[in-house]
Coordinates of C-alpha atoms and ligand atoms in Angstrom, one line a residue:
X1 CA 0.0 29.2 -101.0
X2 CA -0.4 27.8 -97.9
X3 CA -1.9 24.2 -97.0
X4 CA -5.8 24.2 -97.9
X5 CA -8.2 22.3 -96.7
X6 CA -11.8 21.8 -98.4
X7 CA -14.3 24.2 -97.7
X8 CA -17.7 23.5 -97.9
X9 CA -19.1 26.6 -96.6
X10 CA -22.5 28.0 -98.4
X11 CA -20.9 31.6 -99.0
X12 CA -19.2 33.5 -99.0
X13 CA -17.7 30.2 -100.5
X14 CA -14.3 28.7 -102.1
X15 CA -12.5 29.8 -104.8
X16 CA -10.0 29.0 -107.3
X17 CA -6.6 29.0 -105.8
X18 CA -5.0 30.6 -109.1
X19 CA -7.7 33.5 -108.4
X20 CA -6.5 34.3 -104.8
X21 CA -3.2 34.0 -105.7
X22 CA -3.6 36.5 -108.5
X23 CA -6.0 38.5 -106.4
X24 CA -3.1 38.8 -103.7
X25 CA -0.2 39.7 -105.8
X26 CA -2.9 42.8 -107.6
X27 CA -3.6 43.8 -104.1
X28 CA 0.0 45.1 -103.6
X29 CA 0.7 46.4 -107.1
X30 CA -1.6 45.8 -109.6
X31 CA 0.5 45.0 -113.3
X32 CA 3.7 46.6 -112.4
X33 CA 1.4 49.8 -112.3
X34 CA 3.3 50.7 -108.4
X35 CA -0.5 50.8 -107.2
X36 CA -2.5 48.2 -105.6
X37 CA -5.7 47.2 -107.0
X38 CA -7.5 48.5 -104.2
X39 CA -6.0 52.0 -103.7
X40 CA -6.9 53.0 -107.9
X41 CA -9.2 55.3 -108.5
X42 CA -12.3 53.7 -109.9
X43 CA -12.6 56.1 -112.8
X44 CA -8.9 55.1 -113.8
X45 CA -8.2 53.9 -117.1
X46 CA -7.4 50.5 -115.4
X47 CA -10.3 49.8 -113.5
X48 CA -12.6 50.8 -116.4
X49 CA -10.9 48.1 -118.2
X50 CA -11.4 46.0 -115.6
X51 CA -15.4 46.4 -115.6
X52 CA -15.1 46.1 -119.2
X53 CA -13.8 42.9 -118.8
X54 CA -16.2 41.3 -116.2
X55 CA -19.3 42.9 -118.2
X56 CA -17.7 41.3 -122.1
X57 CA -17.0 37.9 -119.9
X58 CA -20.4 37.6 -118.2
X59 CA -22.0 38.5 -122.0
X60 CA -19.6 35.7 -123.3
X61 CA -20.0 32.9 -120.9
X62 CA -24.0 33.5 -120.6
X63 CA -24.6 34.3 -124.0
X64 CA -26.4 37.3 -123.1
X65 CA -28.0 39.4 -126.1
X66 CA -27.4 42.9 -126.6
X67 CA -31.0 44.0 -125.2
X68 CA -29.4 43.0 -121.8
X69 CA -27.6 45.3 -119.2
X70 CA -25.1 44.1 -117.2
X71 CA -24.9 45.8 -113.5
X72 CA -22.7 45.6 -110.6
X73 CA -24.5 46.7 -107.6
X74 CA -24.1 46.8 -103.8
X75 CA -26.2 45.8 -100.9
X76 CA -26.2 41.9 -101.8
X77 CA -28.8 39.9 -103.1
X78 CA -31.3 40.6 -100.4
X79 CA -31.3 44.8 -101.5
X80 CA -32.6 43.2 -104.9
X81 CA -35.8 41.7 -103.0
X82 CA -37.0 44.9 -102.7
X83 CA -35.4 46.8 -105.8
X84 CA -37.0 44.3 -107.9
X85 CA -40.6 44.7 -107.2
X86 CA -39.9 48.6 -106.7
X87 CA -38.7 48.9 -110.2
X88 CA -41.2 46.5 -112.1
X89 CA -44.4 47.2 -110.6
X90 CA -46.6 50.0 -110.7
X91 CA -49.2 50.9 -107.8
X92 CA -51.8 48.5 -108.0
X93 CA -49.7 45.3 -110.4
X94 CA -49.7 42.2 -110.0
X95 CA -46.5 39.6 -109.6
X96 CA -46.7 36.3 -109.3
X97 CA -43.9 34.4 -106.5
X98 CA -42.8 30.3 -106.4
X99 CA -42.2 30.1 -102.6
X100 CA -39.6 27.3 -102.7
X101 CA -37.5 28.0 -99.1
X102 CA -36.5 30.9 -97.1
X103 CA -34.6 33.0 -99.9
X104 CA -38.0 33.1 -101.7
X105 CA -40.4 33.8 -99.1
X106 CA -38.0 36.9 -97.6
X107 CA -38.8 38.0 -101.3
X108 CA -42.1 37.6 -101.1
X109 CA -42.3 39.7 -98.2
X110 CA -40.6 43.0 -99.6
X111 CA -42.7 42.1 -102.6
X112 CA -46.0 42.6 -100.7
X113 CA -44.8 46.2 -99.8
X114 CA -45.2 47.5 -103.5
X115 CA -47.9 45.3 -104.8
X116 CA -50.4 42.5 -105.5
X117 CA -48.5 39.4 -104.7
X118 CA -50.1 35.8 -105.5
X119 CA -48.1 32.5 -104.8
X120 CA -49.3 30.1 -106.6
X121 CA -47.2 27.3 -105.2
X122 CA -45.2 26.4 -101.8
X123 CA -43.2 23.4 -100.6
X124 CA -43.0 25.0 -97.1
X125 CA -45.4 22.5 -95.8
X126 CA -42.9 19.5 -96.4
X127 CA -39.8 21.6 -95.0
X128 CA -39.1 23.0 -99.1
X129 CA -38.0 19.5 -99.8
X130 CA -39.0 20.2 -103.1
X131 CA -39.5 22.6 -106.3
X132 CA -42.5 22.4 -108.8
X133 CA -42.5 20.8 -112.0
X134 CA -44.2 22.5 -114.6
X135 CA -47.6 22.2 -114.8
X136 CA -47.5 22.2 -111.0
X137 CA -49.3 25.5 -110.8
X138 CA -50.8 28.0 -112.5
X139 CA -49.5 31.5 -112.6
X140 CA -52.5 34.5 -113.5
X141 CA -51.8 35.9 -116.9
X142 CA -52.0 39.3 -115.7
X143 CA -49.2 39.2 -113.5
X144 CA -46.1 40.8 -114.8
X145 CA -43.6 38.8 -113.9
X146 CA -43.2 35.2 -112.7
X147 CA -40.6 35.0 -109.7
X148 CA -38.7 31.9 -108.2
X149 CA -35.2 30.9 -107.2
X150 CA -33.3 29.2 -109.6
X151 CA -31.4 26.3 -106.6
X152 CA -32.4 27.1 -102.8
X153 CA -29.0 27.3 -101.0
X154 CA -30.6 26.2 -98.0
X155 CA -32.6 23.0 -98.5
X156 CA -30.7 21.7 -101.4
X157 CA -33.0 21.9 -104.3
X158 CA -32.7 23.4 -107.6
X159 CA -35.4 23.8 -110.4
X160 CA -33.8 21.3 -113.1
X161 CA -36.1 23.2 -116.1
X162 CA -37.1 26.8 -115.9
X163 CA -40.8 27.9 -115.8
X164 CA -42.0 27.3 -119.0
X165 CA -44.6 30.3 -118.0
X166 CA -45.7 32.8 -121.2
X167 CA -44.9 36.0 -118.0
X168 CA -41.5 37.2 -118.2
X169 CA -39.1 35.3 -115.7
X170 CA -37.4 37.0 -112.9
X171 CA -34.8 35.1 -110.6
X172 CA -32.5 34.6 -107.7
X173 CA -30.0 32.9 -109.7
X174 CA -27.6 33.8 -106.4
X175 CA -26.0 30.1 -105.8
X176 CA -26.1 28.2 -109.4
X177 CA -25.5 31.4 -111.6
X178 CA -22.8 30.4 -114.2
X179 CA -22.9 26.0 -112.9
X180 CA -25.2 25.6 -116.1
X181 CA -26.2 27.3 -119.6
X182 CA -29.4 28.5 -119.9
X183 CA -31.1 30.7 -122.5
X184 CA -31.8 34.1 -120.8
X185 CA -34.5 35.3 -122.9
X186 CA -37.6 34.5 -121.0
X187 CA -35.8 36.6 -118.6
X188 CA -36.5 40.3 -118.0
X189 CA -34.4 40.3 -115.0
X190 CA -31.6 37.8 -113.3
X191 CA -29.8 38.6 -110.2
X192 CA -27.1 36.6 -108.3
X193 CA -24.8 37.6 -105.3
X194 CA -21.6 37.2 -105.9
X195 CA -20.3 35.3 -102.7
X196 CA -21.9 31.8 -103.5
X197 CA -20.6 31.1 -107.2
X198 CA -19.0 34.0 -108.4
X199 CA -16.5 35.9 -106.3
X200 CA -16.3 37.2 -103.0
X201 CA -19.1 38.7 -101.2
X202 CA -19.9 42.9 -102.0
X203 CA -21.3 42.8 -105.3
X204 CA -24.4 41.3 -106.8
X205 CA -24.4 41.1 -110.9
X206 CA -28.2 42.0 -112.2
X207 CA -28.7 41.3 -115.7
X208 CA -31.8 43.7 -117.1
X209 CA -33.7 43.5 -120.1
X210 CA -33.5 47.5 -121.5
X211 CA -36.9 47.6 -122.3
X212 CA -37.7 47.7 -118.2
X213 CA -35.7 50.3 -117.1
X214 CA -38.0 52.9 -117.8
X215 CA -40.7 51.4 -115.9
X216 CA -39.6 52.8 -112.3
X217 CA -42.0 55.2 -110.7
X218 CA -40.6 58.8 -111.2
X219 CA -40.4 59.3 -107.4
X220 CA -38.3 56.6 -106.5
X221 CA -34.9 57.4 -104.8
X222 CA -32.0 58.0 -107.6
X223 CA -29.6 54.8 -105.8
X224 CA -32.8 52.4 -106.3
X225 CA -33.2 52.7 -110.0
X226 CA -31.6 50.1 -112.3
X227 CA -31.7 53.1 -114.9
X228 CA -29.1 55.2 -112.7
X229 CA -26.8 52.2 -112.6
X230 CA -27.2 51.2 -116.4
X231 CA -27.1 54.8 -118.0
X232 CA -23.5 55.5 -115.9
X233 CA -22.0 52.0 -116.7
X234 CA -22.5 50.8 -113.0
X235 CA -20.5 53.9 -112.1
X236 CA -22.8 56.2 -110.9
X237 CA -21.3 56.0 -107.7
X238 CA -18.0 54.3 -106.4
X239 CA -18.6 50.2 -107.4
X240 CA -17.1 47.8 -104.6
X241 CA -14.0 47.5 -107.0
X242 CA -12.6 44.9 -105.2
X243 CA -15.3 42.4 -105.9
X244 CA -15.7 43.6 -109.4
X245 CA -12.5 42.9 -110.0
X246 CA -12.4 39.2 -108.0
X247 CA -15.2 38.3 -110.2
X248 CA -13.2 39.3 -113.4
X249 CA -10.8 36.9 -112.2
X250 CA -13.5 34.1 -111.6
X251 CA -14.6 34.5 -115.4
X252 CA -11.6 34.0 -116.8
X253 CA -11.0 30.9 -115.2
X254 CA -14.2 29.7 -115.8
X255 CA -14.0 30.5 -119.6
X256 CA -10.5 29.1 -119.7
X257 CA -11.9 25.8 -118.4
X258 CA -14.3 25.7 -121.6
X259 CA -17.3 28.0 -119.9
X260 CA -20.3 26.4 -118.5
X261 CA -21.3 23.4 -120.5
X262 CA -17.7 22.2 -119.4
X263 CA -18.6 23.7 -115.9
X264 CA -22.0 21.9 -115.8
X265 CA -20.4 18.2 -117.0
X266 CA -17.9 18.8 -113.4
X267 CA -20.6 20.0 -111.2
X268 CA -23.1 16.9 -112.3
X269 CA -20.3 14.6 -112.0
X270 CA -19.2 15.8 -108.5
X271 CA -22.7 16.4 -107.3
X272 CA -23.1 12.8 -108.7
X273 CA -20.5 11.3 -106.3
X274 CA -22.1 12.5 -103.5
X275 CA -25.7 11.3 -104.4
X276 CA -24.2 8.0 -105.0
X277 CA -23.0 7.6 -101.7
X278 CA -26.3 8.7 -100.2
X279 CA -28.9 6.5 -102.0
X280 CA -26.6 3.5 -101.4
X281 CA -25.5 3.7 -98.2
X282 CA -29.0 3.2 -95.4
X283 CA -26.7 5.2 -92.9
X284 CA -27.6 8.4 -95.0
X285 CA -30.8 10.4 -96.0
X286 CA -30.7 13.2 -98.6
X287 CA -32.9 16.0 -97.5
X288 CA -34.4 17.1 -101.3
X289 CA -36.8 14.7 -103.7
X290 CA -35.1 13.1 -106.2
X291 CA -36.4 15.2 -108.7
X292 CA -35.9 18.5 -107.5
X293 CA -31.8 18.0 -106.3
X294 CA -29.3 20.4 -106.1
X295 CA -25.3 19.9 -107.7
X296 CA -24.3 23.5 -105.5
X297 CA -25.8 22.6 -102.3
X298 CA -26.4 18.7 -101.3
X299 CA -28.3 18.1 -97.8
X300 CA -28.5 15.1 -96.1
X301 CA -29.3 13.8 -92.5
X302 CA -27.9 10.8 -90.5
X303 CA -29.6 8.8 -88.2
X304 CA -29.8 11.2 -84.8
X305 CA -28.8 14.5 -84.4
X306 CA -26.2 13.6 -82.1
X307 CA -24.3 11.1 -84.8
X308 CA -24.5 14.6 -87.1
X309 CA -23.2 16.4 -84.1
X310 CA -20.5 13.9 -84.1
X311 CA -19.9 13.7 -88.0
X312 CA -19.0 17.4 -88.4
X313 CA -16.9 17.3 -85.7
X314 CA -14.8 14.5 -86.9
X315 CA -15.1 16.1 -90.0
X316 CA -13.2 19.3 -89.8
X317 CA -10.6 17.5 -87.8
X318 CA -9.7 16.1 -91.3
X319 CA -10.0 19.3 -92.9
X320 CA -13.4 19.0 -94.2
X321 CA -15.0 22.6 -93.3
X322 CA -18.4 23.7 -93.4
X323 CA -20.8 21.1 -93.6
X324 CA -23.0 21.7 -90.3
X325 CA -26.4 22.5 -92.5
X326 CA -28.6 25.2 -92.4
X327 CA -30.3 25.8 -88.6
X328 CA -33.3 26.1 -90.0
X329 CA -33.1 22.8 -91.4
X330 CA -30.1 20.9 -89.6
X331 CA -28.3 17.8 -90.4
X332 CA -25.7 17.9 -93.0
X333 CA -24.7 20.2 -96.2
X334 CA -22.3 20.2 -98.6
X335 CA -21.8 23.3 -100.0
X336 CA -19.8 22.2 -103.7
X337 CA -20.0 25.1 -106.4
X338 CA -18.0 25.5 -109.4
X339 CA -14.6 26.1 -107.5
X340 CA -15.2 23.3 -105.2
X341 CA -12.4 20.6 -106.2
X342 CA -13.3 17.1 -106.9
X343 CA -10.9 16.0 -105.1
X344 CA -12.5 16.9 -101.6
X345 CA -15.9 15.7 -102.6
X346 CA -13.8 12.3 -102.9
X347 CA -12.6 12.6 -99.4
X348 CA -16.1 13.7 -98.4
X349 CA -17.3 10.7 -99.8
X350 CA -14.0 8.4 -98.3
X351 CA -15.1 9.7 -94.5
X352 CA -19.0 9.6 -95.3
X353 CA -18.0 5.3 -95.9
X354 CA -16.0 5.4 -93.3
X355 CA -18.2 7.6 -90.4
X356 CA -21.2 4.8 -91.1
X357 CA -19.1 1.7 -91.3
X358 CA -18.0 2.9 -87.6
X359 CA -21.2 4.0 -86.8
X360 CA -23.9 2.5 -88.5
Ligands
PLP1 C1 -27.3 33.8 -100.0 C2 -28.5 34.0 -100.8 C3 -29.2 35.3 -100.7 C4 -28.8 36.4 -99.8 O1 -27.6 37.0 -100.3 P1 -27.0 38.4 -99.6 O2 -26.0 38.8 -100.6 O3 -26.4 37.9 -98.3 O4 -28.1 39.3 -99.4 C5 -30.3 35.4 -101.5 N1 -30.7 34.4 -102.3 C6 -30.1 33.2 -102.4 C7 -30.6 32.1 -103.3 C8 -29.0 33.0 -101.6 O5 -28.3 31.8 -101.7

């Protein structure tokens, strides 16, 4: 492996070194099998195995019930944006949308073209520096589903409870799926792209409570139904193999590592680090409320934008990549999901102390 530095890039994002390495030896020749991993046909007895794998994994790790399908689709998590509210809601439903940053309100959007969206809260007004607490809001009963995104990649902030709402959940779990446990059956539907936490980008995992698949319109197009995908397996059509399989790898090393609750204790504990550093060091200003932070995604501002200007640059000339934030935001972000090692939020830190002792 060549030298590494640390990546803090929001996705496609970092990821375990053993996983590459395996990743790029199965390329060539996957298992001594004298075919490489992305020349098998995807109806082989090896690659079913493989899906097998990533579907038992994912059930494992997120202690999903049996009522659940797994799915491995294409066309990343904004396709699901629309494919959501085309499968759930009927001409003339209701849904109910937490507009909490950009990921939620291009959401809302595609929502609006298939029915009667309400959003009962927004932190736009104060730059989505913030998620609601519950009791924040008040969702209409009649709405069929409750919508939100579970950490918003962009600003930083990450709902630290779920809706405690009586309509079924639905989320954009797309940058903190599998940081945390949570208990999935509130859920009728959870959807993550796999390029922030999971894998590489190409395929987005959407977890689907069986009793909804039926509830497409008749006349929507075969590709767009969730029952096409979960009646064939997700192997209706060819599935971006590749990433499948990438995110099989992921799994494994995250279940060898003790699964999430040992995932969760690293991310609070590097997220933690970081924090530190910000609330006790004036030079810095963390971009999300204190109750609504994220451990993926931690945004913070320096004085001028000319001393952030300057920090980044210095930055990845000591190998720490990535951390220009958002531009619809600015400042600063460091991107730090489950692969990201502790070990380069320590550096992070070591310049942070450094960059405002010289600067401050
Ligand atoms: C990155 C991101 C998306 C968009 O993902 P694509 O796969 O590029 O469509 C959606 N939601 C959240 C929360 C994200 O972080």
């Amino acid at each position: 492996m060549p030298e590494r530095i640390f990546n803090f890039s929001p996705g496609p994002a970092t990821l375990p070194p053993e996983v590459l390495r395996q990743a790029a030896r199965d390329i060539v020749n996957y298992q001594e099998s004298g075919i490489g991993l992305i020349e098998m046909s995807h109806r082989s007895k090896p690659f079913m195995a493989i899906v097998d794998e990533a579907d038992s994994l994912l059930r494992e790790l997120l202690d999903i019930p049996d009522n659940y399908k797994v799915l491995f689709l294409q066309g990343g998590a904004s396709t699901q944006f629309a494919m959501v509210p085309m499968n759930l809601l009927a001409t003339g439903q209701k849904a109910s949308y937490l507009d909490t940053g950009v990921w939620a309100a291009k959401a809302i959007k595609e929502a609006r073209l298939f029915g009667e969206i309400e959003v009962p809260y927004s932190s736009k007004e104060s730059t989505y520096d913030h998620v609601p607490a519950n009791g924040d809001y008040q969702v209409d009963p009649q709405a069929e589903y409750l919508y939100f995104v579970s950490n918003n990649t962009i600003y930083g902030t990450q709902f630290q409870s779920f809706p405690d709402s009586h309509n079924m959940l639905v989320c954009d779990m797309s940058s903190d799926i599998l940081s945390r446990p949570f208990d999935i059956r509130p859920f009728g539907l959870v959807f993550a792209g796999a390029q922030k936490n999971m894998g590489p980008a190409g395929v987005t995992v959407v977890i689907i409570r069986d009793d909804l698949l039926d509830r497409a319109p008749a006349n929507l197009p075969t590709m767009f139904k969730y029952k096409t995908h979960a009646d064939k397996g997700s192997m209706f059509n060819t599935p971006p193999c590749f990433a499948v399989y990438a995110v099989g790898l992921v799994l494994k090393w995250l279940r060898d590592l003790g699964g999430l609750a040992a995932i969760e204790r690293i991310n609070r504990e590097k997220a933690g680090l970081l924090y530190d550093e910000i609330d006790g060091n004036d030079f810095y200003r963390g971009h999300a409320r204190l109750d609504s932070r994220s451990l993926m995604n931690i945004t913070f501002n320096l004085p001028t934008p000319e001393l952030e200007a300057q920090f980044i640059k210095e930055a990845t000339a000591q190998g720490l990549d990535g951390l220009k934030g958002h531009r619809s935001v600015g400042g600063c972000r460091a991107s730090i999901y489950n692969a990201f090692p502790r070990e380069g939020v320590v550096k992070l830190v070591e310049f942070m102390r450094e960059f405002a002792r010289k600067n401050g």
